[in-house]
Amino acid sequence: MKIAVVEGDGIGHEVIPVARRALEVLRPDFEFFPVEVGYGKWQRCGQAMTEEDMEALKSADAILFGAITTPPDPDYRSVIVQIRKTLDLYANIRPVSGKGFDIIIVRENTEGLYSGMEKIEKDSACTVRCITRKGSERIARCACRLVKSRRELTIGHKANVLKSDVFFRDICIAEAQRANVPFRECYIDALCLDILQHPEKYDVILTENMFGDIVSDVAAFLVGGLGMLPSGNLGDRYALFEPVHGSAPDIAGRNIANPVAALRSAAMLLSYRANDRTGAAAIEEAIQQVLARGIRTKDLGGSATTTEFGDQVIRELARRSRT
Ligand code: ATP
């Protein structure tokens, strides 16, 4: 399997090497190649991503992605949004699990307010929230497939205010009924509070693009913060795995970032792309072992550096693969 490794910017340079090492230990059969995109590249070449970079990403079986810092350029188009659109990575899967809860947030990844249809004029600005039947049906089907092996679908929306969410909600309900999946619906603002108060009530949560982005950052509170949450961006042909967090410029270069989200993204790559559930479980168990020894990065109240935490996880994985 060929894996494109995009560190990107900021803490991407610190956490992605840890995730890559975990994959190298577990899967010596994988081939890795770097692709450089992001703010650093923009500073050097005036372009954050070239057509050749996109072709390189297309040539991979899976992409392990860090995070990109947004360049200060009004004409700049987000690299990750471009990649999601070009590779048609329409399903953003964000698992959030902890003691007593096991949630998967399924976020539509190509439409809504990230449509790119927007303009700024002198006295007004406008972004079009575009939601299509095709886009809603396929993300709803994806969520229903995940529910099948789980309990219930919750459709998060704001249909009491937004016509585009009436459209989205109705299509999601029709798909859930067709798939014979138990479902309920919830206003997204109420959901953001309730998920914190009663996380055990939730199983698979389905939303459009921006609401999914927001509710997953809210849900990060349940597991100790953004340093813990992984994600998979899946399409019918391509797949990209990245931490939910961004490039965190405020802590970049200090070797204090938490590499768990990146490690879990590598685990998702194994289970969703390589059908290697054993390898994915090994990464999660190794993380739990290291946390149980009280080794934690600063965001979790500890003093371990990114490399110290990473080394412990890699040592644990190497020990397991020898036995
Ligand atoms: P971006 O625009 O790239 O999303 P951001 O700074 O708005 O960047 P994040 O990069 O997600 O958003 O960071 C939000 C906060 O969470 C920051 O204070 C950051 O330091 C913290 N944070 C994010 N990821 C981690 C991590 N892996 N370990 C520790 N702290 C993190």
Short mmCIF file of C-alpha atoms and ligand atoms in Angstrom, two decimals:
data_model
loop_
_atom_site.label_atom_id
_atom_site.label_comp_id
_atom_site.label_asym_id
_atom_site.label_seq_id
_atom_site.Cartn_x
_atom_site.Cartn_y
_atom_site.Cartn_z
CA MET A 1 0.00 0.00 0.00
CA LYS A 2 1.35 3.47 -0.95
CA ILE A 3 0.86 6.16 1.70
CA ALA A 4 1.29 9.88 0.91
CA VAL A 5 2.51 11.69 4.02
CA VAL A 6 1.62 15.39 4.26
CA GLU A 7 3.01 16.97 7.41
CA GLY A 8 1.76 20.41 6.36
CA ASP A 9 2.60 23.18 8.83
CA GLY A 10 2.96 23.89 12.54
CA ILE A 11 2.53 20.86 14.79
CA GLY A 12 1.90 18.72 11.70
CA HIS A 13 5.74 18.46 11.54
CA GLU A 14 5.77 17.08 15.10
CA VAL A 15 2.76 14.74 15.33
CA ILE A 16 2.71 13.18 11.85
CA PRO A 17 6.23 11.65 12.13
CA VAL A 18 5.02 9.85 15.27
CA ALA A 19 1.97 8.47 13.41
CA ARG A 20 4.15 7.44 10.48
CA ARG A 21 6.55 5.57 12.76
CA ALA A 22 3.63 3.66 14.27
CA LEU A 23 2.55 2.55 10.78
CA GLU A 24 6.13 1.64 9.86
CA VAL A 25 6.44 -0.62 12.90
CA LEU A 26 3.11 -2.36 12.26
CA ARG A 27 3.22 -2.48 8.46
CA PRO A 28 6.74 -2.84 7.03
CA ASP A 29 5.00 -3.70 3.75
CA PHE A 30 3.68 -0.12 3.39
CA GLU A 31 5.55 2.37 1.18
CA PHE A 32 5.63 6.03 2.28
CA PHE A 33 6.34 9.17 0.25
CA PRO A 34 6.20 12.81 1.37
CA VAL A 35 4.12 15.52 -0.31
CA GLU A 36 4.89 19.09 0.70
CA VAL A 37 1.95 21.51 0.72
CA GLY A 38 0.91 24.41 2.95
CA TYR A 39 1.99 27.76 4.28
CA GLY A 40 5.70 26.88 4.30
CA LYS A 41 5.51 26.02 0.61
CA TRP A 42 3.49 29.18 -0.11
CA GLN A 43 6.21 31.28 1.56
CA ARG A 44 8.91 29.67 -0.58
CA CYS A 45 7.09 29.25 -3.93
CA GLY A 46 4.05 31.56 -3.75
CA GLN A 47 1.75 28.53 -4.06
CA ALA A 48 0.47 26.39 -1.19
CA MET A 49 -0.22 23.40 -3.46
CA THR A 50 0.59 22.65 -7.10
CA GLU A 51 -1.12 20.40 -9.65
CA GLU A 52 1.78 17.97 -9.30
CA ASP A 53 1.11 17.76 -5.56
CA MET A 54 -2.52 16.89 -6.27
CA GLU A 55 -1.42 14.22 -8.78
CA ALA A 56 0.96 12.78 -6.17
CA LEU A 57 -1.91 12.58 -3.67
CA LYS A 58 -4.08 10.85 -6.27
CA SER A 59 -1.37 8.23 -6.83
CA ALA A 60 -1.53 7.12 -3.17
CA ASP A 61 -3.78 4.42 -1.70
CA ALA A 62 -4.23 6.59 1.39
CA ILE A 63 -3.08 10.00 2.65
CA LEU A 64 -1.81 10.68 6.16
CA PHE A 65 -2.31 14.41 6.65
CA GLY A 66 -1.19 16.86 9.37
CA ALA A 67 -2.59 20.39 9.22
CA ILE A 68 -2.16 23.57 7.20
CA THR A 69 -1.73 27.14 8.45
CA THR A 70 -3.78 29.58 6.37
CA PRO A 71 -1.49 31.98 4.43
CA PRO A 72 -2.34 35.71 4.83
CA ASP A 73 -3.60 36.08 1.26
CA PRO A 74 -7.20 37.15 0.45
CA ASP A 75 -7.15 35.04 -2.76
CA TYR A 76 -5.94 31.91 -0.95
CA ARG A 77 -8.19 28.84 -1.22
CA SER A 78 -7.97 26.41 1.69
CA VAL A 79 -5.69 23.50 0.74
CA ILE A 80 -7.68 20.92 2.69
CA VAL A 81 -11.00 22.13 1.25
CA GLN A 82 -9.49 21.89 -2.26
CA ILE A 83 -8.23 18.37 -1.59
CA ARG A 84 -11.59 17.25 -0.18
CA LYS A 85 -13.38 18.64 -3.24
CA THR A 86 -10.96 17.41 -5.89
CA LEU A 87 -10.73 13.90 -4.44
CA ASP A 88 -14.46 13.98 -3.64
CA LEU A 89 -13.86 12.99 -0.01
CA TYR A 90 -17.50 13.50 0.89
CA ALA A 91 -17.66 11.68 4.23
CA ASN A 92 -15.81 13.05 7.24
CA ILE A 93 -15.87 10.41 9.96
CA ARG A 94 -14.95 11.56 13.46
CA PRO A 95 -15.08 8.96 16.24
CA VAL A 96 -15.30 10.25 19.83
CA SER A 97 -15.16 7.53 22.45
CA GLY A 98 -14.49 7.37 26.16
CA LYS A 99 -15.81 5.83 29.34
CA GLY A 100 -19.52 5.07 28.80
CA PHE A 101 -19.84 6.57 25.32
CA ASP A 102 -18.86 5.62 21.80
CA ILE A 103 -19.96 8.22 19.23
CA ILE A 104 -19.22 8.61 15.53
CA ILE A 105 -19.83 12.03 14.00
CA VAL A 106 -20.49 11.77 10.25
CA ARG A 107 -20.06 15.16 8.64
CA GLU A 108 -20.83 15.99 5.01
CA ASN A 109 -17.52 17.22 3.70
CA THR A 110 -17.93 18.95 0.34
CA GLU A 111 -20.97 21.25 0.48
CA GLY A 112 -22.78 23.70 2.78
CA LEU A 113 -21.01 26.92 3.65
CA TYR A 114 -17.74 25.45 2.31
CA SER A 115 -19.21 25.60 -1.21
CA GLY A 116 -16.66 28.25 -2.23
CA MET A 117 -19.52 30.34 -3.66
CA GLU A 118 -18.90 33.60 -1.86
CA LYS A 119 -18.01 37.23 -2.37
CA ILE A 120 -17.04 40.27 -0.34
CA GLU A 121 -18.28 43.67 -1.55
CA LYS A 122 -17.81 47.08 -0.02
CA ASP A 123 -20.75 46.95 2.37
CA SER A 124 -21.75 43.32 2.38
CA ALA A 125 -20.44 39.78 2.16
CA CYS A 126 -22.20 36.61 1.16
CA THR A 127 -21.44 32.86 1.30
CA VAL A 128 -23.86 30.44 -0.37
CA ARG A 129 -24.91 27.43 1.71
CA CYS A 130 -25.37 24.92 -1.06
CA ILE A 131 -26.81 21.49 -0.20
CA THR A 132 -27.63 19.02 -2.97
CA ARG A 133 -29.77 15.90 -3.16
CA LYS A 134 -26.83 13.80 -4.37
CA GLY A 135 -24.57 15.11 -1.57
CA SER A 136 -27.19 14.56 1.13
CA GLU A 137 -28.19 11.09 -0.05
CA ARG A 138 -24.68 9.73 -0.18
CA ILE A 139 -23.66 11.05 3.25
CA ALA A 140 -26.92 9.77 4.76
CA ARG A 141 -26.30 6.33 3.25
CA CYS A 142 -22.77 6.34 4.64
CA ALA A 143 -24.09 7.18 8.14
CA CYS A 144 -26.82 4.52 7.90
CA ARG A 145 -24.21 1.88 7.02
CA LEU A 146 -22.32 2.78 10.21
CA VAL A 147 -25.53 2.62 12.29
CA LYS A 148 -26.28 -0.88 11.05
CA SER A 149 -23.61 -2.32 13.30
CA ARG A 150 -24.47 0.16 16.06
CA ARG A 151 -27.71 1.51 17.62
CA GLU A 152 -29.25 4.70 16.31
CA LEU A 153 -28.83 7.66 13.99
CA THR A 154 -29.20 11.24 15.26
CA ILE A 155 -29.69 13.84 12.52
CA GLY A 156 -28.38 17.21 13.74
CA HIS A 157 -29.75 20.25 11.86
CA LYS A 158 -31.31 23.72 12.13
CA ALA A 159 -34.43 23.06 10.04
CA ASN A 160 -36.48 25.41 12.22
CA VAL A 161 -34.55 28.32 10.66
CA LEU A 162 -32.79 27.18 7.48
CA LYS A 163 -34.65 25.97 4.38
CA SER A 164 -31.48 24.21 3.23
CA ASP A 165 -31.61 22.13 6.42
CA VAL A 166 -35.28 21.23 5.86
CA PHE A 167 -34.05 19.81 2.55
CA PHE A 168 -31.08 18.04 4.19
CA ARG A 169 -33.13 16.65 7.09
CA ASP A 170 -35.91 15.29 4.87
CA ILE A 171 -33.45 13.45 2.63
CA CYS A 172 -31.65 11.99 5.67
CA ILE A 173 -34.94 10.79 7.16
CA ALA A 174 -35.97 9.18 3.86
CA GLU A 175 -32.61 7.36 3.64
CA ALA A 176 -32.86 6.17 7.27
CA GLN A 177 -36.37 4.84 6.63
CA ARG A 178 -35.26 3.14 3.43
CA ALA A 179 -32.35 1.48 5.27
CA ASN A 180 -34.61 0.59 8.21
CA VAL A 181 -32.32 2.42 10.63
CA PRO A 182 -33.74 3.83 13.91
CA PHE A 183 -33.31 7.60 13.91
CA ARG A 184 -34.16 10.77 15.76
CA GLU A 185 -33.53 14.41 14.94
CA CYS A 186 -32.16 17.22 17.04
CA TYR A 187 -31.49 20.94 16.63
CA ILE A 188 -27.76 21.36 16.33
CA ASP A 189 -27.43 24.02 19.04
CA ALA A 190 -29.31 21.85 21.55
CA LEU A 191 -27.18 18.89 20.45
CA CYS A 192 -23.95 20.81 21.24
CA LEU A 193 -25.03 21.09 24.88
CA ASP A 194 -26.69 17.69 25.22
CA ILE A 195 -23.69 15.79 23.86
CA LEU A 196 -21.67 17.20 26.77
CA GLN A 197 -24.34 16.45 29.38
CA HIS A 198 -25.46 13.02 28.10
CA PRO A 199 -22.85 11.64 25.69
CA GLU A 200 -24.05 8.07 26.36
CA LYS A 201 -27.32 8.89 24.52
CA TYR A 202 -25.53 9.23 21.18
CA ASP A 203 -24.33 6.70 18.64
CA VAL A 204 -23.96 7.94 15.03
CA ILE A 205 -24.52 11.70 14.55
CA LEU A 206 -25.14 12.94 11.00
CA THR A 207 -24.78 16.62 10.03
CA GLU A 208 -24.00 18.88 7.11
CA ASN A 209 -20.53 20.34 6.75
CA MET A 210 -20.09 23.27 9.15
CA PHE A 211 -22.33 21.95 11.92
CA GLY A 212 -20.29 18.73 11.92
CA ASP A 213 -17.09 20.73 12.23
CA ILE A 214 -18.45 22.61 15.23
CA VAL A 215 -20.07 19.69 17.06
CA SER A 216 -16.88 17.63 16.82
CA ASP A 217 -14.79 20.40 18.39
CA VAL A 218 -17.43 20.62 21.15
CA ALA A 219 -17.28 16.84 21.62
CA ALA A 220 -13.48 17.05 21.97
CA PHE A 221 -14.17 18.35 25.48
CA LEU A 222 -15.42 14.85 26.40
CA VAL A 223 -12.05 13.25 25.70
CA GLY A 224 -9.54 15.82 26.93
CA GLY A 225 -9.34 18.25 24.05
CA LEU A 226 -8.44 18.58 20.39
CA GLY A 227 -5.19 16.67 20.77
CA MET A 228 -7.17 13.43 21.11
CA LEU A 229 -9.54 13.31 18.12
CA PRO A 230 -8.80 11.66 14.76
CA SER A 231 -10.77 11.81 11.53
CA GLY A 232 -11.13 10.05 8.22
CA ASN A 233 -12.10 11.84 4.99
CA LEU A 234 -13.54 9.16 2.74
CA GLY A 235 -14.78 9.11 -0.84
CA ASP A 236 -15.61 6.29 -3.22
CA ARG A 237 -12.03 6.23 -4.52
CA TYR A 238 -9.66 8.16 -2.22
CA ALA A 239 -9.14 8.43 1.54
CA LEU A 240 -7.33 10.93 3.75
CA PHE A 241 -6.76 10.64 7.51
CA GLU A 242 -5.98 13.66 9.70
CA PRO A 243 -6.28 14.87 13.29
CA VAL A 244 -9.35 17.04 13.95
CA HIS A 245 -7.04 19.77 15.27
CA GLY A 246 -5.30 22.35 13.13
CA SER A 247 -1.67 23.42 12.87
CA ALA A 248 -1.77 25.05 16.36
CA PRO A 249 0.73 27.86 15.61
CA ASP A 250 0.62 28.88 19.30
CA ILE A 251 2.47 25.71 20.37
CA ALA A 252 4.29 24.76 17.15
CA GLY A 253 8.02 24.03 17.30
CA ARG A 254 8.04 23.41 21.07
CA ASN A 255 7.71 19.60 21.03
CA ILE A 256 4.70 19.75 23.36
CA ALA A 257 1.84 18.84 20.99
CA ASN A 258 -0.21 15.77 21.82
CA PRO A 259 0.35 13.13 19.11
CA VAL A 260 -2.68 10.97 20.09
CA ALA A 261 -5.03 12.46 17.45
CA ALA A 262 -2.43 11.77 14.76
CA LEU A 263 -1.78 8.23 16.07
CA ARG A 264 -5.52 7.54 16.09
CA SER A 265 -5.74 8.89 12.53
CA ALA A 266 -3.10 6.31 11.56
CA ALA A 267 -5.25 3.67 13.31
CA MET A 268 -8.27 4.79 11.25
CA LEU A 269 -6.16 4.51 8.10
CA LEU A 270 -5.45 0.89 9.02
CA SER A 271 -9.05 -0.06 9.81
CA TYR A 272 -10.88 1.94 7.12
CA ARG A 273 -8.39 1.61 4.27
CA ALA A 274 -6.26 -1.48 4.87
CA ASN A 275 -8.96 -3.53 6.59
CA ASP A 276 -6.42 -4.09 9.38
CA ARG A 277 -8.47 -3.95 12.55
CA THR A 278 -5.76 -5.76 14.50
CA GLY A 279 -3.21 -3.05 13.71
CA ALA A 280 -5.72 -0.30 14.55
CA ALA A 281 -6.52 -1.95 17.89
CA ALA A 282 -2.80 -2.30 18.64
CA ILE A 283 -2.30 1.48 18.25
CA GLU A 284 -5.25 2.25 20.53
CA GLU A 285 -4.07 -0.27 23.16
CA ALA A 286 -0.54 1.14 23.04
CA ILE A 287 -1.92 4.68 23.58
CA GLN A 288 -4.01 3.47 26.53
CA GLN A 289 -1.01 1.64 28.05
CA VAL A 290 1.16 4.74 27.91
CA LEU A 291 -1.60 7.00 29.31
CA ALA A 292 -2.21 4.45 32.11
CA ARG A 293 1.46 4.80 33.14
CA GLY A 294 0.73 8.50 33.73
CA ILE A 295 2.73 9.63 30.71
CA ARG A 296 0.88 12.61 29.23
CA THR A 297 1.56 15.71 27.21
CA LYS A 298 0.96 19.19 28.61
CA ASP A 299 -2.63 19.56 27.26
CA LEU A 300 -3.62 16.53 29.38
CA GLY A 301 -1.91 17.93 32.47
CA GLY A 302 1.39 16.03 32.07
CA SER A 303 4.95 17.01 31.21
CA ALA A 304 5.93 14.50 28.50
CA THR A 305 7.10 15.95 25.21
CA THR A 306 5.63 14.89 21.85
CA THR A 307 8.67 12.71 21.16
CA GLU A 308 8.74 11.19 24.65
CA PHE A 309 5.07 10.18 24.40
CA GLY A 310 5.57 9.00 20.81
CA ASP A 311 8.66 6.94 21.73
CA GLN A 312 6.71 5.17 24.48
CA VAL A 313 3.88 4.28 22.09
CA ILE A 314 6.31 3.05 19.43
CA ARG A 315 8.22 0.97 22.01
CA GLU A 316 4.91 -0.60 23.11
CA LEU A 317 3.97 -1.39 19.51
CA ALA A 318 7.40 -2.85 18.76
CA ARG A 319 7.20 -5.03 21.89
CA ARG A 320 3.76 -6.31 20.83
CA SER A 321 4.78 -7.06 17.26
CA ARG A 322 7.74 -9.13 18.56
CA THR A 323 5.49 -11.29 20.80
P1 ATP B 1 -6.28 26.15 12.46
O1 ATP B 1 -6.76 27.43 11.89
O2 ATP B 1 -5.13 25.53 11.71
O3 ATP B 1 -7.40 25.15 12.71
P2 ATP B 1 -6.30 26.94 15.23
O4 ATP B 1 -5.21 27.46 16.13
O5 ATP B 1 -7.51 27.76 15.01
O6 ATP B 1 -5.62 26.49 13.86
P3 ATP B 1 -6.07 24.39 16.32
O7 ATP B 1 -4.78 24.27 15.64
O8 ATP B 1 -6.98 23.24 16.21
O9 ATP B 1 -6.86 25.60 15.81
O10 ATP B 1 -5.80 24.74 17.86
C1 ATP B 1 -6.81 25.14 18.77
C2 ATP B 1 -6.21 25.09 20.18
O11 ATP B 1 -6.00 23.73 20.57
C3 ATP B 1 -4.84 25.79 20.28
O12 ATP B 1 -4.72 26.46 21.50
C4 ATP B 1 -3.87 24.64 20.20
O13 ATP B 1 -2.67 24.89 20.86
C5 ATP B 1 -4.64 23.49 20.86
N1 ATP B 1 -4.24 22.21 20.24
C6 ATP B 1 -4.61 21.79 19.01
N2 ATP B 1 -4.05 20.60 18.74
C7 ATP B 1 -3.31 20.26 19.81
C8 ATP B 1 -2.48 19.14 20.12
N3 ATP B 1 -2.29 18.12 19.27
N4 ATP B 1 -1.85 19.11 21.32
C9 ATP B 1 -2.03 20.12 22.20
N5 ATP B 1 -2.80 21.20 21.96
C10 ATP B 1 -3.44 21.29 20.78
#
